Amino acid sequence: MKVLALFALLLVGVHGGSVCENAAVEATGFTTLDATIVSKVAYVSEFTLTCSNSAKDISLYAETSSGIASVARSLDGIKYQVSWLSDGASASSGEQDIKLFDEQGYSALKKAQRSGESTASVQPIARISMYHPGTYRGPWVQSETIAVLASLAIFYYAFKQKSLITE
Amino acid sequence: MGKSTKFTKEEELLLEDFSRNISKKTSLMFYLNAFFVSAVPIWLYIRIHMMELISSSPLFVVVTGASTYLLAFAYKNSKFVLKHKVAQKVEESVTKAVLKQLGDKKKAGKSEKDERVLWKKNEVADSEATTFALFYNNAMFLMLVVVGSCLMFRSFSPFYNYFFSIMVAAGVTALLSTSGSK
């Protein structure tokens, strides 16, 4: 029994349990920049999480603009990645705020959602700000429309000149 | 007793003025220009409609050849119609310029002056009519090609799109060039 308790304490000491204290995040973001042939915009955020109590391999959840998503983590427990999709027509450019929650925070979040309370009261362990410059959906006016209009304009000028000569 | 068939210089100039014949140099210029303008849309179809140059080369050769002939025909007709109109417009200014030039030569007779005016008017009208015929017919042909390929025949396959766009554009340009002046 004492051996088991000692083993459990050792595990907690090594992994720091599932609680990350004073979390610090370093993040890199990727977003869809060209939506000419796709209908969804993808957001991907890769980050490393550093805890003051050296906690690693923590189960994390992210609250994004499209809802709550689970965060994938690397085998060594150091790198994390969260990704989600947004509709191309409604995706806006600018800063995307991502709130990170651990198990406890996620439970509190779900509880608040079920009871209809505001989720703003649940404090995340960390926040990531990801900048999305916007997605290119094609030119405002198609190039063939410009070509047709330009050729018509040039022909109109030629026609007017001919009318002046032949009148 | 046979009548002399030799024309005077004035009569020759008048014949040249009212003739549809064009010089070899002008003819060569017309055909070269028509060939170049007919070949330009090939680039459009290769880059935009993704046609293969080598596999479509027989089509390109045949259609470009036909279009070249039709455009040269259009240039010739347009030039003939425009030449007379341009000659009427420039007659006054050419006469003034030539008489001013000949003004110092008091020995020049009336017939020499008339001949010089007629020759200069013919030269100016010929040059202006040639240039404008090229510009007007090229503008019409390229406009019809762009409208045909982007609007009228856009649902066709590139092969038929190219064939109909070029042939319709060249055909319409040649047809409209045959209409007389109003």
Tab-separated table of C-alpha atoms in Angstrom:
chain	number	residue	atom	x	y	z
A	1	MET	CA	0.000	0.000	0.000
A	2	LYS	CA	2.739	2.362	0.972
A	3	VAL	CA	4.565	1.413	-2.214
A	4	LEU	CA	1.483	2.226	-4.287
A	5	ALA	CA	1.031	5.589	-2.612
A	6	LEU	CA	4.698	6.378	-3.093
A	7	PHE	CA	4.420	5.387	-6.803
A	8	ALA	CA	1.375	7.655	-7.249
A	9	LEU	CA	3.210	10.575	-5.655
A	10	LEU	CA	6.164	9.908	-7.922
A	11	LEU	CA	3.932	10.001	-10.981
A	12	VAL	CA	2.417	13.278	-9.862
A	13	GLY	CA	5.862	14.650	-9.284
A	14	VAL	CA	7.058	13.666	-12.744
A	15	HIS	CA	4.022	14.631	-14.765
A	16	GLY	CA	2.694	17.397	-12.515
A	17	GLY	CA	-0.785	15.870	-12.720
A	18	SER	CA	-3.256	17.329	-15.252
A	19	VAL	CA	-3.071	20.878	-13.975
A	20	CYS	CA	-0.827	23.402	-15.628
A	21	GLU	CA	0.121	26.354	-13.499
A	22	ASN	CA	1.135	29.729	-14.954
A	23	ALA	CA	0.892	28.443	-18.517
A	24	ALA	CA	3.004	30.180	-21.165
A	25	VAL	CA	2.276	29.582	-24.840
A	26	GLU	CA	4.381	29.992	-27.978
A	27	ALA	CA	2.211	29.573	-31.075
A	28	THR	CA	2.470	29.474	-34.883
A	29	GLY	CA	-0.627	29.786	-36.996
A	30	PHE	CA	-1.617	28.672	-40.524
A	31	THR	CA	-4.765	29.685	-42.368
A	32	THR	CA	-6.269	29.212	-45.843
A	33	LEU	CA	-5.290	32.196	-47.977
A	34	ASP	CA	-6.809	31.171	-51.329
A	35	ALA	CA	-10.469	30.207	-51.498
A	36	THR	CA	-10.963	30.326	-55.275
A	37	ILE	CA	-11.608	26.581	-55.494
A	38	VAL	CA	-12.519	25.734	-51.893
A	39	SER	CA	-15.584	26.603	-49.830
A	40	LYS	CA	-14.093	26.315	-46.313
A	41	VAL	CA	-11.301	28.215	-44.597
A	42	ALA	CA	-8.977	26.088	-42.456
A	43	TYR	CA	-7.225	27.384	-39.326
A	44	VAL	CA	-4.322	25.510	-37.751
A	45	SER	CA	-2.476	26.597	-34.628
A	46	GLU	CA	0.639	24.796	-33.416
A	47	PHE	CA	1.944	25.747	-30.004
A	48	THR	CA	4.124	24.684	-27.129
A	49	LEU	CA	2.860	24.920	-23.570
A	50	THR	CA	5.232	25.638	-20.713
A	51	CYS	CA	3.965	25.202	-17.155
A	52	SER	CA	5.681	26.515	-14.033
A	53	ASN	CA	5.023	23.171	-12.322
A	54	SER	CA	6.638	21.345	-15.306
A	55	ALA	CA	3.345	19.657	-16.159
A	56	LYS	CA	3.365	17.907	-19.525
A	57	ASP	CA	1.083	15.858	-21.760
A	58	ILE	CA	-1.996	17.737	-20.606
A	59	SER	CA	-5.361	17.153	-22.182
A	60	LEU	CA	-6.393	20.462	-23.637
A	61	TYR	CA	-9.495	21.863	-25.258
A	62	ALA	CA	-9.711	25.005	-27.342
A	63	GLU	CA	-12.622	27.370	-27.673
A	64	THR	CA	-12.524	28.763	-31.241
A	65	SER	CA	-14.825	30.822	-33.423
A	66	SER	CA	-16.417	27.582	-34.607
A	67	GLY	CA	-16.930	26.037	-31.182
A	68	ILE	CA	-14.916	23.813	-28.833
A	69	ALA	CA	-12.303	21.537	-30.366
A	70	SER	CA	-10.005	19.020	-28.739
A	71	VAL	CA	-6.293	19.747	-29.021
A	72	ALA	CA	-3.982	17.094	-30.466
A	73	ARG	CA	-0.615	16.623	-28.817
A	74	SER	CA	2.672	15.142	-29.951
A	75	LEU	CA	4.017	11.897	-28.556
A	76	ASP	CA	6.567	13.696	-26.420
A	77	GLY	CA	3.791	15.825	-24.919
A	78	ILE	CA	5.504	19.102	-25.698
A	79	LYS	CA	3.831	20.257	-28.920
A	80	TYR	CA	0.126	20.771	-29.380
A	81	GLN	CA	-2.038	21.462	-32.419
A	82	VAL	CA	-5.592	22.626	-32.814
A	83	SER	CA	-7.433	22.996	-36.119
A	84	TRP	CA	-10.924	23.887	-37.230
A	85	LEU	CA	-12.890	24.880	-40.320
A	86	SER	CA	-14.979	27.929	-40.995
A	87	ASP	CA	-17.359	28.688	-43.842
A	88	GLY	CA	-15.553	30.678	-46.552
A	89	ALA	CA	-18.309	33.227	-46.976
A	90	SER	CA	-18.539	34.092	-43.289
A	91	ALA	CA	-14.853	33.829	-42.341
A	92	SER	CA	-13.583	37.259	-41.384
A	93	SER	CA	-10.035	38.531	-41.437
A	94	GLY	CA	-8.235	39.760	-38.338
A	95	GLU	CA	-7.219	38.361	-34.957
A	96	GLN	CA	-8.680	34.963	-33.997
A	97	ASP	CA	-8.883	34.477	-30.237
A	98	ILE	CA	-8.331	30.884	-29.032
A	99	LYS	CA	-8.912	30.040	-25.375
A	100	LEU	CA	-7.217	26.943	-24.016
A	101	PHE	CA	-8.836	24.903	-21.236
A	102	ASP	CA	-7.618	21.908	-19.305
A	103	GLU	CA	-9.912	19.082	-18.133
A	104	GLN	CA	-11.268	21.078	-15.251
A	105	GLY	CA	-11.845	24.171	-17.325
A	106	TYR	CA	-13.557	22.114	-20.029
A	107	SER	CA	-15.897	20.556	-17.476
A	108	ALA	CA	-16.732	23.994	-16.092
A	109	LEU	CA	-17.319	25.249	-19.635
A	110	LYS	CA	-19.712	22.416	-20.495
A	111	LYS	CA	-21.527	22.913	-17.193
A	112	ALA	CA	-21.971	26.621	-17.906
A	113	GLN	CA	-23.228	25.871	-21.424
A	114	ARG	CA	-25.729	23.284	-20.169
A	115	SER	CA	-27.079	25.611	-17.530
A	116	GLY	CA	-27.267	28.483	-19.969
A	117	GLU	CA	-24.812	30.646	-18.096
A	118	SER	CA	-22.178	32.849	-19.700
A	119	THR	CA	-18.965	31.004	-20.534
A	120	ALA	CA	-16.949	34.192	-20.066
A	121	SER	CA	-16.715	33.421	-16.348
A	122	VAL	CA	-14.679	30.267	-17.006
A	123	GLN	CA	-11.034	31.296	-17.074
A	124	PRO	CA	-8.795	29.613	-19.673
A	125	ILE	CA	-5.309	28.471	-18.753
A	126	ALA	CA	-3.908	30.361	-21.722
A	127	ARG	CA	-4.951	32.384	-24.751
A	128	ILE	CA	-3.611	32.330	-28.311
A	129	SER	CA	-4.130	35.181	-30.734
A	130	MET	CA	-3.867	34.063	-34.363
A	131	TYR	CA	-3.928	36.574	-37.209
A	132	HIS	CA	-5.843	35.671	-40.370
A	133	PRO	CA	-5.072	38.110	-43.224
A	134	GLY	CA	-8.193	37.185	-45.162
A	135	THR	CA	-8.929	34.784	-47.983
A	136	TYR	CA	-8.722	35.586	-51.686
A	137	ARG	CA	-11.948	34.618	-53.447
A	138	GLY	CA	-11.115	35.817	-56.945
A	139	PRO	CA	-11.195	39.170	-58.700
A	140	TRP	CA	-14.158	41.500	-58.339
A	141	VAL	CA	-14.523	41.590	-62.121
A	142	GLN	CA	-13.523	38.591	-64.256
A	143	SER	CA	-10.737	39.156	-66.755
A	144	GLU	CA	-12.892	38.011	-69.678
A	145	THR	CA	-15.472	40.686	-68.837
A	146	ILE	CA	-12.736	43.314	-68.929
A	147	ALA	CA	-11.480	41.909	-72.258
A	148	VAL	CA	-14.971	42.045	-73.786
A	149	LEU	CA	-15.581	45.602	-72.576
A	150	ALA	CA	-12.167	46.808	-73.753
A	151	SER	CA	-12.578	45.278	-77.219
A	152	LEU	CA	-16.066	46.790	-77.520
A	153	ALA	CA	-14.746	50.201	-76.493
A	154	ILE	CA	-11.926	50.093	-79.046
A	155	PHE	CA	-14.296	48.981	-81.798
A	156	TYR	CA	-16.753	51.735	-80.871
A	157	TYR	CA	-13.973	54.315	-81.238
A	158	ALA	CA	-13.005	52.872	-84.641
A	159	PHE	CA	-16.639	52.880	-85.743
A	160	LYS	CA	-17.092	56.506	-84.717
A	161	GLN	CA	-13.970	57.518	-86.641
A	162	LYS	CA	-15.203	55.687	-89.722
A	163	SER	CA	-18.560	57.430	-89.433
A	164	LEU	CA	-16.786	60.783	-89.374
A	165	ILE	CA	-14.831	59.900	-92.521
A	166	THR	CA	-17.757	58.483	-94.469
A	167	GLU	CA	-20.377	61.087	-93.571
B	1	MET	CA	-7.188	54.078	-138.823
B	2	GLY	CA	-6.534	52.967	-135.279
B	3	LYS	CA	-7.106	55.101	-132.250
B	4	SER	CA	-4.145	55.519	-129.844
B	5	THR	CA	-4.729	53.615	-126.593
B	6	LYS	CA	-2.026	55.451	-124.720
B	7	PHE	CA	-3.388	57.319	-121.662
B	8	THR	CA	-2.162	60.683	-120.469
B	9	LYS	CA	-0.665	60.997	-117.064
B	10	GLU	CA	-3.829	62.559	-115.758
B	11	GLU	CA	-5.953	59.743	-117.117
B	12	GLU	CA	-3.618	57.187	-115.580
B	13	LEU	CA	-3.874	58.881	-112.228
B	14	LEU	CA	-7.644	58.967	-112.473
B	15	LEU	CA	-7.713	55.269	-113.395
B	16	GLU	CA	-5.505	54.473	-110.455
B	17	ASP	CA	-7.703	56.543	-108.194
B	18	PHE	CA	-10.891	54.758	-109.145
B	19	SER	CA	-9.368	51.310	-109.468
B	20	ARG	CA	-9.720	48.523	-106.932
B	21	ASN	CA	-6.249	47.270	-107.801
B	22	ILE	CA	-3.592	47.553	-105.142
B	23	SER	CA	0.149	47.501	-105.536
B	24	LYS	CA	2.191	44.414	-104.715
B	25	LYS	CA	3.696	46.164	-101.740
B	26	THR	CA	0.258	47.012	-100.340
B	27	SER	CA	-0.982	43.513	-101.054
B	28	LEU	CA	1.965	41.986	-99.215
B	29	MET	CA	1.405	44.326	-96.273
B	30	PHE	CA	-2.281	43.368	-96.153
B	31	TYR	CA	-1.583	39.642	-96.189
B	32	LEU	CA	1.188	39.876	-93.585
B	33	ASN	CA	-1.004	41.960	-91.311
B	34	ALA	CA	-3.954	39.621	-91.804
B	35	PHE	CA	-1.765	36.631	-91.001
B	36	PHE	CA	-0.417	38.193	-87.824
B	37	VAL	CA	-3.857	39.267	-86.598
B	38	SER	CA	-5.326	35.832	-87.432
B	39	ALA	CA	-2.511	34.084	-85.554
B	40	VAL	CA	-2.819	36.178	-82.361
B	41	PRO	CA	-5.933	34.346	-81.021
B	42	ILE	CA	-3.963	31.062	-81.082
B	43	TRP	CA	-2.078	32.315	-78.027
B	44	LEU	CA	-5.404	33.024	-76.301
B	45	TYR	CA	-6.645	29.493	-76.904
B	46	ILE	CA	-3.385	27.861	-75.836
B	47	ARG	CA	-3.081	29.805	-72.579
B	48	ILE	CA	-6.721	30.297	-71.554
B	49	HIS	CA	-8.604	27.410	-73.133
B	50	MET	CA	-5.627	25.073	-72.612
B	51	MET	CA	-5.493	23.771	-76.174
B	52	GLU	CA	-2.416	21.789	-77.154
B	53	LEU	CA	-0.308	23.527	-79.808
B	54	ILE	CA	1.068	20.429	-81.520
B	55	SER	CA	-2.069	18.279	-81.554
B	56	SER	CA	-4.277	21.204	-82.648
B	57	SER	CA	-1.813	22.518	-85.249
B	58	PRO	CA	-3.777	21.259	-88.295
B	59	LEU	CA	-6.842	23.140	-87.086
B	60	PHE	CA	-4.764	26.253	-86.349
B	61	VAL	CA	-3.152	26.172	-89.803
B	62	VAL	CA	-6.405	25.728	-91.719
B	63	VAL	CA	-8.390	28.318	-89.758
B	64	THR	CA	-5.541	30.866	-89.744
B	65	GLY	CA	-5.162	30.458	-93.512
B	66	ALA	CA	-8.859	30.987	-94.162
B	67	SER	CA	-8.993	33.927	-91.769
B	68	THR	CA	-5.930	35.515	-93.399
B	69	TYR	CA	-7.604	35.390	-96.802
B	70	LEU	CA	-10.886	36.815	-95.513
B	71	LEU	CA	-9.193	39.623	-93.573
B	72	ALA	CA	-7.029	40.610	-96.556
B	73	PHE	CA	-10.221	40.713	-98.629
B	74	ALA	CA	-11.809	42.970	-96.017
B	75	TYR	CA	-8.786	45.295	-95.945
B	76	LYS	CA	-8.891	45.650	-99.726
B	77	ASN	CA	-12.601	46.465	-99.823
B	78	SER	CA	-12.453	48.878	-96.903
B	79	LYS	CA	-9.490	50.701	-98.391
B	80	PHE	CA	-11.292	51.214	-101.684
B	81	VAL	CA	-14.375	52.684	-99.989
B	82	LEU	CA	-12.417	54.846	-97.567
B	83	LYS	CA	-9.988	56.173	-100.164
B	84	HIS	CA	-12.641	58.181	-101.966
B	85	LYS	CA	-14.073	59.576	-98.772
B	86	VAL	CA	-10.645	60.537	-97.460
B	87	ALA	CA	-9.800	62.137	-100.818
B	88	GLN	CA	-12.882	64.329	-100.566
B	89	LYS	CA	-11.949	65.363	-97.021
B	90	VAL	CA	-8.308	66.223	-97.791
B	91	GLU	CA	-8.831	67.766	-101.216
B	92	GLU	CA	-8.919	71.337	-100.019
B	93	SER	CA	-5.900	71.136	-97.724
B	94	VAL	CA	-3.817	69.181	-100.256
B	95	THR	CA	-4.624	71.669	-103.007
B	96	LYS	CA	-3.531	74.565	-100.798
B	97	ALA	CA	-0.298	72.810	-99.831
B	98	VAL	CA	0.620	71.866	-103.397
B	99	LEU	CA	-0.204	75.294	-104.817
B	100	LYS	CA	1.865	76.877	-102.077
B	101	GLN	CA	4.736	74.588	-102.975
B	102	LEU	CA	4.386	75.366	-106.670
B	103	GLY	CA	3.733	79.039	-106.045
B	104	ASP	CA	7.356	80.014	-106.624
B	105	LYS	CA	7.483	78.197	-109.941
B	106	LYS	CA	5.537	80.667	-112.011
B	107	LYS	CA	6.298	78.728	-115.175
B	108	ALA	CA	4.183	75.773	-114.010
B	109	GLY	CA	1.070	75.590	-116.131
B	110	LYS	CA	-2.468	74.887	-114.933
B	111	SER	CA	-2.412	71.310	-116.193
B	112	GLU	CA	0.843	70.601	-114.344
B	113	LYS	CA	-0.638	72.050	-111.169
B	114	ASP	CA	-3.811	69.969	-111.539
B	115	GLU	CA	-1.714	66.883	-112.132
B	116	ARG	CA	0.389	67.516	-109.036
B	117	VAL	CA	-2.702	68.121	-106.898
B	118	LEU	CA	-4.339	64.946	-108.169
B	119	TRP	CA	-1.212	62.883	-107.561
B	120	LYS	CA	-0.687	64.241	-104.055
B	121	LYS	CA	-4.345	63.785	-103.172
B	122	ASN	CA	-4.169	60.210	-104.411
B	123	GLU	CA	-1.055	59.533	-102.399
B	124	VAL	CA	-2.437	60.988	-99.146
B	125	ALA	CA	-5.810	59.311	-99.540
B	126	ASP	CA	-4.157	55.980	-100.341
B	127	SER	CA	-1.956	56.115	-97.266
B	128	GLU	CA	-4.689	57.249	-94.889
B	129	ALA	CA	-7.222	54.774	-96.248
B	130	THR	CA	-4.760	51.870	-95.962
B	131	THR	CA	-3.930	52.703	-92.347
B	132	PHE	CA	-7.513	53.188	-91.306
B	133	ALA	CA	-8.720	50.065	-93.135
B	134	LEU	CA	-6.185	48.022	-91.176
B	135	PHE	CA	-7.169	49.613	-87.855
B	136	TYR	CA	-10.917	49.350	-88.352
B	137	ASN	CA	-10.969	45.761	-89.611
B	138	ASN	CA	-8.505	44.571	-86.949
B	139	ALA	CA	-10.638	46.188	-84.231
B	140	MET	CA	-13.787	44.551	-85.576
B	141	PHE	CA	-12.172	41.123	-86.025
B	142	LEU	CA	-10.583	41.014	-82.561
B	143	MET	CA	-13.753	42.312	-80.911
B	144	LEU	CA	-15.785	39.553	-82.580
B	145	VAL	CA	-13.202	36.921	-81.581
B	146	VAL	CA	-13.263	38.016	-77.921
B	147	VAL	CA	-17.077	38.230	-77.826
B	148	GLY	CA	-17.396	34.890	-79.604
B	149	SER	CA	-14.930	32.982	-77.437
B	150	CYS	CA	-16.020	34.501	-74.085
B	151	LEU	CA	-19.763	34.799	-74.618
B	152	MET	CA	-21.343	33.175	-77.656
B	153	PHE	CA	-19.397	29.924	-77.886
B	154	ARG	CA	-18.153	29.614	-74.294
B	155	SER	CA	-20.097	26.393	-73.709
B	156	PHE	CA	-18.503	24.711	-76.733
B	157	SER	CA	-15.370	22.603	-76.483
B	158	PRO	CA	-12.146	24.578	-77.199
B	159	PHE	CA	-11.873	22.978	-80.657
B	160	TYR	CA	-15.274	24.190	-81.828
B	161	ASN	CA	-14.999	27.417	-79.846
B	162	TYR	CA	-11.821	28.324	-81.778
B	163	PHE	CA	-13.223	27.258	-85.150
B	164	PHE	CA	-16.510	29.126	-84.877
B	165	SER	CA	-15.099	32.224	-83.155
B	166	ILE	CA	-12.407	32.815	-85.786
B	167	MET	CA	-14.462	31.859	-88.838
B	168	VAL	CA	-17.497	33.877	-87.752
B	169	ALA	CA	-15.326	36.886	-86.881
B	170	ALA	CA	-13.405	36.761	-90.184
B	171	GLY	CA	-16.560	36.063	-92.178
B	172	VAL	CA	-18.541	38.905	-90.648
B	173	THR	CA	-15.615	41.313	-91.067
B	174	ALA	CA	-15.276	40.374	-94.750
B	175	LEU	CA	-19.031	40.575	-95.285
B	176	LEU	CA	-19.408	44.013	-93.716
B	177	SER	CA	-16.461	45.327	-95.717
B	178	THR	CA	-18.392	44.704	-98.924
B	179	SER	CA	-21.126	47.162	-97.955
B	180	GLY	CA	-20.828	50.382	-99.947
B	181	SER	CA	-20.476	53.798	-98.381
B	182	LYS	CA	-23.691	55.566	-97.322
